[in-house]
mmCIF file with all atom_site columns, C-alpha atoms in Angstrom:
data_model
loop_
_atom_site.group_PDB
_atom_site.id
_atom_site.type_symbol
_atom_site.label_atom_id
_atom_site.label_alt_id
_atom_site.label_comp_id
_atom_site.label_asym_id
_atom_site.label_entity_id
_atom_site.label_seq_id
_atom_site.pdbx_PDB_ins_code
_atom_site.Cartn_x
_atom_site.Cartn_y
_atom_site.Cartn_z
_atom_site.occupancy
_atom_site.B_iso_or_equiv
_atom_site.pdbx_formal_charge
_atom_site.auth_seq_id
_atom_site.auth_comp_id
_atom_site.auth_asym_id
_atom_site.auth_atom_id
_atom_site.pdbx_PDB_model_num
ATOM 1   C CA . UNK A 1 1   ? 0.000  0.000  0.000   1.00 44.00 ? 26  UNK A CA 1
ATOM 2   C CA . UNK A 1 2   ? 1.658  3.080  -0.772  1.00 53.00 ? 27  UNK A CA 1
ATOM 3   C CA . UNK A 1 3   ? 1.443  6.216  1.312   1.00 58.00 ? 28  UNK A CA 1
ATOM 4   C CA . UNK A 1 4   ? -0.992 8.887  1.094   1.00 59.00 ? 29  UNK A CA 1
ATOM 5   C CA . UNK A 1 5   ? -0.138 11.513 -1.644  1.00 65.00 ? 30  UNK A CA 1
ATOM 6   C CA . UNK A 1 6   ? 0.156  15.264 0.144   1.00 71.00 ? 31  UNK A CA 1
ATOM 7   C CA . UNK A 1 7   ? 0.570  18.354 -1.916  1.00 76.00 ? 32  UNK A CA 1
ATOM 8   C CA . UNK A 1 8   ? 3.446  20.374 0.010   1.00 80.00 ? 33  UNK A CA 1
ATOM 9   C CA . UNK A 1 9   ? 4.516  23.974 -1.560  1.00 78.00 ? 34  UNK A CA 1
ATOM 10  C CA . UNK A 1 10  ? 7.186  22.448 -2.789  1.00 84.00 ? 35  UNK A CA 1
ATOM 11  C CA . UNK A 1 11  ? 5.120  20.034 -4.968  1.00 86.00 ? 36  UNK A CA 1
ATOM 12  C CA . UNK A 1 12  ? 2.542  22.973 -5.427  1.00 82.00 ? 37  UNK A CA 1
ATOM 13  C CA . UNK A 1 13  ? 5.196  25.061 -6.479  1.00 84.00 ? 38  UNK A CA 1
ATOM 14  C CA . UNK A 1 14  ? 6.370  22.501 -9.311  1.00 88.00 ? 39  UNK A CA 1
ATOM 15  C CA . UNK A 1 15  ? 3.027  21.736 -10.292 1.00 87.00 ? 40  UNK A CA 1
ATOM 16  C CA . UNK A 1 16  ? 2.197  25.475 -10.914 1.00 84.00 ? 41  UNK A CA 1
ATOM 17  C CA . UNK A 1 17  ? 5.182  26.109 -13.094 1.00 87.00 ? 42  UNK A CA 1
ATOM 18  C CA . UNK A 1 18  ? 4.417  22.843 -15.079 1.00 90.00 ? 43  UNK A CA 1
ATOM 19  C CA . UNK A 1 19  ? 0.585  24.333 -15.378 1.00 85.00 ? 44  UNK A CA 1
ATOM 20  C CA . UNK A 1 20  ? 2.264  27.477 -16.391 1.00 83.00 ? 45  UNK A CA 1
ATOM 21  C CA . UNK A 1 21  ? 4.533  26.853 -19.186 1.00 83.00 ? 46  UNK A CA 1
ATOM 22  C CA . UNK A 1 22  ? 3.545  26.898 -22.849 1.00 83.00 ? 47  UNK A CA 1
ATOM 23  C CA . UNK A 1 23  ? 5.632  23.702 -23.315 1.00 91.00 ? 48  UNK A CA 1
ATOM 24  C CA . UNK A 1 24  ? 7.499  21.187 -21.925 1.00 92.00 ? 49  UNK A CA 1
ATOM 25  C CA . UNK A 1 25  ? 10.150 21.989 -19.332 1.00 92.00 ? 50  UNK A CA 1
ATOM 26  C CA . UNK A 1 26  ? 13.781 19.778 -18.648 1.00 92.00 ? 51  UNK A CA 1
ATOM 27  C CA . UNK A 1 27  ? 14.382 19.975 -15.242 1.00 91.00 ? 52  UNK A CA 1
ATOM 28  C CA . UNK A 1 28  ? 17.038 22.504 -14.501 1.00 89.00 ? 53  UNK A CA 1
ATOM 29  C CA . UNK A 1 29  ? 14.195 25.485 -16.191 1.00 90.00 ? 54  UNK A CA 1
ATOM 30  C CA . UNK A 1 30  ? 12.121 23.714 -13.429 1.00 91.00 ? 55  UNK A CA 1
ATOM 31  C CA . UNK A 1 31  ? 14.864 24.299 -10.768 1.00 88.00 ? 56  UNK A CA 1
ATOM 32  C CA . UNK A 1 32  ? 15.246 27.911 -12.176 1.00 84.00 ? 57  UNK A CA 1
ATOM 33  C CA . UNK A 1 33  ? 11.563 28.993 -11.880 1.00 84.00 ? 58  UNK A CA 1
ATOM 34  C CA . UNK A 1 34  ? 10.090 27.369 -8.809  1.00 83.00 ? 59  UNK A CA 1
ATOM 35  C CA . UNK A 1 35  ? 13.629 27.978 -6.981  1.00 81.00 ? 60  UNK A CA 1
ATOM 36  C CA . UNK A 1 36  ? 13.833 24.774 -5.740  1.00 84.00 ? 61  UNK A CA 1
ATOM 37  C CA . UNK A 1 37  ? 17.175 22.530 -5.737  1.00 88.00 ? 62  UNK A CA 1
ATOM 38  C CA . UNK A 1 38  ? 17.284 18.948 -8.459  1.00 88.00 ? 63  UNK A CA 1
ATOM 39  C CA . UNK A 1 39  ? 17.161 17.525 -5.065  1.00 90.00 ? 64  UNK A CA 1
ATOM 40  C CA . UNK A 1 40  ? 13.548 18.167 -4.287  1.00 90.00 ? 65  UNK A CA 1
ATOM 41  C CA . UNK A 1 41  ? 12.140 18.645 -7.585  1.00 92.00 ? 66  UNK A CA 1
ATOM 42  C CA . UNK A 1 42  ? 13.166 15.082 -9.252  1.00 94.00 ? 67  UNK A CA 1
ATOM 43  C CA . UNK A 1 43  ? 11.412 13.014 -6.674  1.00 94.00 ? 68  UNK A CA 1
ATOM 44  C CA . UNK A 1 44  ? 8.483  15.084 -6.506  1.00 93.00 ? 69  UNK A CA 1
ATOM 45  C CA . UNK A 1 45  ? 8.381  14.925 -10.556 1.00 95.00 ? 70  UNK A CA 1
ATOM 46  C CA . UNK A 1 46  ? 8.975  10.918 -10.275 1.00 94.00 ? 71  UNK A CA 1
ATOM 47  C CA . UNK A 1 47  ? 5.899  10.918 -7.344  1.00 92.00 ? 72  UNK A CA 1
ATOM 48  C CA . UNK A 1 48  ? 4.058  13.083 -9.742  1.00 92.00 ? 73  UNK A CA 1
ATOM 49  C CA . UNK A 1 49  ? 5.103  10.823 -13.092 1.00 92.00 ? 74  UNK A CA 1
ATOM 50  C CA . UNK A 1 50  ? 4.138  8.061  -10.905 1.00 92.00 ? 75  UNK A CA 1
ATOM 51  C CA . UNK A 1 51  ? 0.660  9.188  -10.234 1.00 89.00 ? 76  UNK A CA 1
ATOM 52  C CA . UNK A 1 52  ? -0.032 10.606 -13.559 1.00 90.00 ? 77  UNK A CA 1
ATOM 53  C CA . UNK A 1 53  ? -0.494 13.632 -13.095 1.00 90.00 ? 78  UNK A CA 1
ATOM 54  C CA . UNK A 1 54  ? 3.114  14.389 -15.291 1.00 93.00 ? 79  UNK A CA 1
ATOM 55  C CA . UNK A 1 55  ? 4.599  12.324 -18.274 1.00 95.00 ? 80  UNK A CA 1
ATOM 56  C CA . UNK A 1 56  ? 8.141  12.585 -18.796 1.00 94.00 ? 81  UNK A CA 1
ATOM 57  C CA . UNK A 1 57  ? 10.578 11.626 -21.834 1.00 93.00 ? 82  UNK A CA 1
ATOM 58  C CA . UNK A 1 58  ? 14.261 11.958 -23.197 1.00 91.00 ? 83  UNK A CA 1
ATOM 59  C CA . UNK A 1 59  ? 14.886 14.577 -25.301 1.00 87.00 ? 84  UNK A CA 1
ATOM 60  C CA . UNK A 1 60  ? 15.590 13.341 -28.722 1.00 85.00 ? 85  UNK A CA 1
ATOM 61  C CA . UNK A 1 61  ? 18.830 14.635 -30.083 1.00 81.00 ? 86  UNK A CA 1
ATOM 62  C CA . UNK A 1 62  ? 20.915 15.538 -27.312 1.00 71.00 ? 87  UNK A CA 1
ATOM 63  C CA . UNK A 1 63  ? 23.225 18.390 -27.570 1.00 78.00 ? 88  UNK A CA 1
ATOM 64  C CA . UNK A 1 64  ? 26.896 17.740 -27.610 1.00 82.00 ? 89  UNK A CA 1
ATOM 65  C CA . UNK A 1 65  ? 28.861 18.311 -24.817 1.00 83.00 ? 90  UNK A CA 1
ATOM 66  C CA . UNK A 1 66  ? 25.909 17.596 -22.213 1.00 82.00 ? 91  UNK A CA 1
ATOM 67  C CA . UNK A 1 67  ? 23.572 14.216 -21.256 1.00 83.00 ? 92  UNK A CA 1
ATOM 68  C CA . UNK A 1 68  ? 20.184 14.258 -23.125 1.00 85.00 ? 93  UNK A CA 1
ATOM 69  C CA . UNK A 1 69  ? 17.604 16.144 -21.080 1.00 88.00 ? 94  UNK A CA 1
ATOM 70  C CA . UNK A 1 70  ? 14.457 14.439 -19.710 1.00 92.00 ? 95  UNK A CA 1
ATOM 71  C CA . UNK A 1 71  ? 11.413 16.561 -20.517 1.00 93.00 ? 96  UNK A CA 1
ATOM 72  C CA . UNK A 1 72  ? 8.259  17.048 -18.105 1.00 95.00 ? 97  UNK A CA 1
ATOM 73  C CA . UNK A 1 73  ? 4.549  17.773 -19.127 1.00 93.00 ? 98  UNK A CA 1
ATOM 74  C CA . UNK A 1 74  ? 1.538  17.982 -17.135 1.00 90.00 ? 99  UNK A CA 1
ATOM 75  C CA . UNK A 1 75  ? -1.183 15.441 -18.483 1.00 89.00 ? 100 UNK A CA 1
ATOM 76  C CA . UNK A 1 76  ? -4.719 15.857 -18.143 1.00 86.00 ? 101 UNK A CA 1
ATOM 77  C CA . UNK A 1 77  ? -4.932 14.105 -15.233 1.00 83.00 ? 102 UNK A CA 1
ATOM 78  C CA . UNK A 1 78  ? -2.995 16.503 -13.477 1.00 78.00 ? 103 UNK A CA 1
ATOM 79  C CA . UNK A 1 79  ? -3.947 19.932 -14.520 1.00 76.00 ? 104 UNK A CA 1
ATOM 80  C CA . UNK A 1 80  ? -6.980 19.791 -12.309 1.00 73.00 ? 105 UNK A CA 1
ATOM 81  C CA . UNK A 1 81  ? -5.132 19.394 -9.124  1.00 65.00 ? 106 UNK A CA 1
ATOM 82  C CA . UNK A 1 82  ? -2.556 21.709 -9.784  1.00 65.00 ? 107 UNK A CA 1
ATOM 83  C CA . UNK A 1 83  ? -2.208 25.383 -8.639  1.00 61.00 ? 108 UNK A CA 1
ATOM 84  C CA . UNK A 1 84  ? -1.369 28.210 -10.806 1.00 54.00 ? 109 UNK A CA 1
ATOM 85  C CA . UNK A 1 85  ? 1.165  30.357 -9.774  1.00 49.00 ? 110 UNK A CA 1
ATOM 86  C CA . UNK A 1 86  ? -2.011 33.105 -9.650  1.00 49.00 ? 111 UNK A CA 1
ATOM 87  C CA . UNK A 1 87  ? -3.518 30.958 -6.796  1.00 50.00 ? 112 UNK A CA 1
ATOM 88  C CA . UNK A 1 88  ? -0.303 30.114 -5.305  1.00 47.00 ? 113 UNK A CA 1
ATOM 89  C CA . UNK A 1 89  ? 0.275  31.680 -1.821  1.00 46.00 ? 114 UNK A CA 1
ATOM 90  C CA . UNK A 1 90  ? 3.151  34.385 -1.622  1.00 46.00 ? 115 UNK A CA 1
ATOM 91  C CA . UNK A 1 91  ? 5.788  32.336 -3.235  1.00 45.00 ? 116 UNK A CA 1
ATOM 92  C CA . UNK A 1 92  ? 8.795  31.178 -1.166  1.00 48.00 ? 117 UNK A CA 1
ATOM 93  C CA . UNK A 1 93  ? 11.110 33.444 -3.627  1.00 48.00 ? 118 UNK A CA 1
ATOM 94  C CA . UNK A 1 94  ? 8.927  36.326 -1.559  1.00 61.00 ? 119 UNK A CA 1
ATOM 95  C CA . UNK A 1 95  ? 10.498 35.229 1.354   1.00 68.00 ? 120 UNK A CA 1
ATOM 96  C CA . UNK A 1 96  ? 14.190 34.714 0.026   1.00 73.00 ? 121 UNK A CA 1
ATOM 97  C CA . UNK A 1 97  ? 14.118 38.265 -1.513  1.00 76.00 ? 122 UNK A CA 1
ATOM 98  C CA . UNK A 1 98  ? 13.523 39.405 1.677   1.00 80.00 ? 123 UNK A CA 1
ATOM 99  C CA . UNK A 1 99  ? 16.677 37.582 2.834   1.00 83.00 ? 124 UNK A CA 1
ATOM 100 C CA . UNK A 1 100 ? 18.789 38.823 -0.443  1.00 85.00 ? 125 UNK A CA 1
ATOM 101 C CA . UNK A 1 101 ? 17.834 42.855 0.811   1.00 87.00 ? 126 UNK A CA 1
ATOM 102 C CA . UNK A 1 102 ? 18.392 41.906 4.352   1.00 89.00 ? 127 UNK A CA 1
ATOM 103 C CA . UNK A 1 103 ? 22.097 40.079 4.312   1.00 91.00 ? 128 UNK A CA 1
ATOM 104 C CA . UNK A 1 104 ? 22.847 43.078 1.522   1.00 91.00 ? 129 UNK A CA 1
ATOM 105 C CA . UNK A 1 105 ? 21.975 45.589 3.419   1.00 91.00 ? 130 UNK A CA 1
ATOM 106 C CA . UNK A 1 106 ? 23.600 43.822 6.936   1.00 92.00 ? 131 UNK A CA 1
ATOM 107 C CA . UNK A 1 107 ? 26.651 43.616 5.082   1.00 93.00 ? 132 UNK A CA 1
ATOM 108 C CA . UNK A 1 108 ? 27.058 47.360 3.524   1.00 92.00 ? 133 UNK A CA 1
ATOM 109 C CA . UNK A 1 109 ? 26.171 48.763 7.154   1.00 93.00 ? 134 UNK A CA 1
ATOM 110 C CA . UNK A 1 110 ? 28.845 46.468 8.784   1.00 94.00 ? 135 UNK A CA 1
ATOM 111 C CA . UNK A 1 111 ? 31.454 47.368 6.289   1.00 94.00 ? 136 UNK A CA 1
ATOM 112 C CA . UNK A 1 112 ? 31.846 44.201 4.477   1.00 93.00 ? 137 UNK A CA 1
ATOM 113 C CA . UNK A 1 113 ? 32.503 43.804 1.003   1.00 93.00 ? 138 UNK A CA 1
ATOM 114 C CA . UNK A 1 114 ? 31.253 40.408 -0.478  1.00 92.00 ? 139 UNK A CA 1
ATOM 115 C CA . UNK A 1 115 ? 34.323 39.239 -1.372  1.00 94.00 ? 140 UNK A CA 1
ATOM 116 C CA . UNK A 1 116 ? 35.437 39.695 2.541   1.00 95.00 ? 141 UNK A CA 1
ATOM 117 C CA . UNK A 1 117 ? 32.254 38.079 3.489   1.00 94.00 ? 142 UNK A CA 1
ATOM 118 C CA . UNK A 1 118 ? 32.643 34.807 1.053   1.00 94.00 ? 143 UNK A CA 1
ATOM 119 C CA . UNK A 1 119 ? 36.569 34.591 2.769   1.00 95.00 ? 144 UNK A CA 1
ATOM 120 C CA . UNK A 1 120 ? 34.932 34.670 6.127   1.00 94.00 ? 145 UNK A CA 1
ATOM 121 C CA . UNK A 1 121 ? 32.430 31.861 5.444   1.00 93.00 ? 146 UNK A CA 1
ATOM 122 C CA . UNK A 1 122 ? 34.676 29.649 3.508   1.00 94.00 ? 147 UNK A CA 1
ATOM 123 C CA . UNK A 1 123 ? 32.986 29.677 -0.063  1.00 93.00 ? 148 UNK A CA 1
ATOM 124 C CA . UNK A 1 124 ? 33.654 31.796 -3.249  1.00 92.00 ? 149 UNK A CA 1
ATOM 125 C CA . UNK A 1 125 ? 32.843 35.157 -3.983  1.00 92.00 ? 150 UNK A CA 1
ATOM 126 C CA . UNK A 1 126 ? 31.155 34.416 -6.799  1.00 91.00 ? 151 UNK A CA 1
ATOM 127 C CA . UNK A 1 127 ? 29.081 32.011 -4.570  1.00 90.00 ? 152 UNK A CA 1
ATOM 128 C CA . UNK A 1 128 ? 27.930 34.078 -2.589  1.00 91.00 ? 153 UNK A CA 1
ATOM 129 C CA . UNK A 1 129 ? 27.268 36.974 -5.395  1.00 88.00 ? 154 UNK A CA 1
ATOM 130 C CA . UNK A 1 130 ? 24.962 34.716 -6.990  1.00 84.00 ? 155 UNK A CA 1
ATOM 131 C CA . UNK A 1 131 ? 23.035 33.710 -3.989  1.00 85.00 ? 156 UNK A CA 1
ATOM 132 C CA . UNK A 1 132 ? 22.783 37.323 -3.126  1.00 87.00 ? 157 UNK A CA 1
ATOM 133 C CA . UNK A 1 133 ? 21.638 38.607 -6.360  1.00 82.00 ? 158 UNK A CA 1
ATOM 134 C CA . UNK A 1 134 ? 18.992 35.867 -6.542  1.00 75.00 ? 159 UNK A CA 1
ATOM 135 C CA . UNK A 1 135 ? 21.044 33.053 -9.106  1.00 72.00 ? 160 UNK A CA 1
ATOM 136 C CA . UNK A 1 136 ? 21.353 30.588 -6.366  1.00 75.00 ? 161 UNK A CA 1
ATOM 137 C CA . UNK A 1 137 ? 19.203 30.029 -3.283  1.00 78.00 ? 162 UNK A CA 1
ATOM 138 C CA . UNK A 1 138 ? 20.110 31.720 -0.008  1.00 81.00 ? 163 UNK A CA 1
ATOM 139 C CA . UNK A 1 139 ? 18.937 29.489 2.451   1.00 78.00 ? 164 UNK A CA 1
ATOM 140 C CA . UNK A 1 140 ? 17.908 30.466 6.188   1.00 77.00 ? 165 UNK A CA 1
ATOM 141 C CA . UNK A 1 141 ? 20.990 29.190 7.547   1.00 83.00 ? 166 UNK A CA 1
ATOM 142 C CA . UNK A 1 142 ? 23.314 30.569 5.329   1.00 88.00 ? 167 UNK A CA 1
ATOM 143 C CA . UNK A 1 143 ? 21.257 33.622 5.749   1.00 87.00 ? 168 UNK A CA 1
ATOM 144 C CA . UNK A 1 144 ? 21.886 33.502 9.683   1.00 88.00 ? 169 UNK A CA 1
ATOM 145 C CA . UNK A 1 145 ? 25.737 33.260 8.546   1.00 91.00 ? 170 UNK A CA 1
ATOM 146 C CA . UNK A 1 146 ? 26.030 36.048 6.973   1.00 93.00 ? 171 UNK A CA 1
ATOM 147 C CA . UNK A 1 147 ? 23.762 38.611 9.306   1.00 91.00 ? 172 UNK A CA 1
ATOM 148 C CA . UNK A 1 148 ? 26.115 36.364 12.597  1.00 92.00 ? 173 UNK A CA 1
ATOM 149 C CA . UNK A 1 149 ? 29.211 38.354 10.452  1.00 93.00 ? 174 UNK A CA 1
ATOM 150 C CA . UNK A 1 150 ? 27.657 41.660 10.471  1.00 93.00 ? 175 UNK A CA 1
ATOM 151 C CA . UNK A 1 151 ? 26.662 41.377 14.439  1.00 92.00 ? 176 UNK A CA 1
ATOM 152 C CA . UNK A 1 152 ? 23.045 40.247 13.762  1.00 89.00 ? 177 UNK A CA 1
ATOM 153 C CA . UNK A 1 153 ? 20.633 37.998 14.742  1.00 85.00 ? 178 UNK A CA 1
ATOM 154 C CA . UNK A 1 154 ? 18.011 36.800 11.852  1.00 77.00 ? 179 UNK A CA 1
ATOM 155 C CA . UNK A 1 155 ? 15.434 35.809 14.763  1.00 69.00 ? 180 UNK A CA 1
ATOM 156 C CA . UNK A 1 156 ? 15.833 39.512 15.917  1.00 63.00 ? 181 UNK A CA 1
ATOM 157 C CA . UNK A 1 157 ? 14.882 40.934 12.361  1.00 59.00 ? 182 UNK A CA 1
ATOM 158 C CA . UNK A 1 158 ? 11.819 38.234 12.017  1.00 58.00 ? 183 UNK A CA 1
ATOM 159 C CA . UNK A 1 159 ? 10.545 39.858 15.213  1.00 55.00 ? 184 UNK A CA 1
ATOM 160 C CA . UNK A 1 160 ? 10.563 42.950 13.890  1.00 57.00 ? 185 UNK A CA 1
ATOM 161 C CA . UNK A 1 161 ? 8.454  41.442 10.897  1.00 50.00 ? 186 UNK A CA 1
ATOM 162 C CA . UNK A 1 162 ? 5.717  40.325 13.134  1.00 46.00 ? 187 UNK A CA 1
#
């Protein structure tokens, strides 16, 4: 017996950009607009393949240089249970924006230049760049990292929200 299908925001999130798109996505475009990492959007789109609600196939003349992508289309099985992004609650990217003006703005006022900052924590400049300009996910903890640098406390700021 298998276990009882739930539709988290992640899955939500995945379904709404597959509902969205005017043609099939590979799964790195997927990554790209839902924000998610391959980790947690390949086994949701193998649940999801599973249960019908997405087909997937190999793309048919690879480019050379790279693997063959696998291509992902909602069926019409799925499109009535999945979201739009319309009907989505605030996305998660609402939330990481937030975190992207935050650390930014923790770091100018604290004197840090990125590059100082990516030294500091132990990854590259360009690293960090792109997870502050919004190319790669900032997570919460590495969030809390960079505002522990700058003297701050990211539970103090989330106060403040409330």
């Amino acid at each position: 017996m298998s276990a009882p299908f739930r539709l988290t925001t992640p899955t939500r999130l995945v379904l709404a950009a597959l509902r969205d798109a005017d043609q099939p996505m590979w799964g790195f475009e997927i990554c790209r607009r839902t924000g998610l990492k391959s980790g947690t959007i390949y086994p949701i789109l193998n649940r999801l393949a599973e249960r019908g609600w997405v087909e997937a196939w190999p793309e048919d003349s690879p480019h050379p240089g790279r693997p063959p992508r696998r291509f992902y289309q909602l069926t019409e099985r799925g499109r009535p249970e999945s979201p739009t992004s319309q009907t989505l609650p605030e996305p998660v990217s609402g939330l990481e924006d937030q975190l992207r003006r935050l650390t930014r703005h923790a770091l100018t006022a604290a004197g840090l230049t990125q590059a100082e900052a990516a030294r500091r924590l132990g990854i590259s400049t360009k690293h960090l760049h792109m997870m502050l300009g919004g190319g790669s996910t900032l997570s919460l903890t590495r969030a809390e990292q960079i505002l522990a640098l700058c003297g701050q406390k990211l539970a103090l700021h989330l106060e403040e929200a409330a």
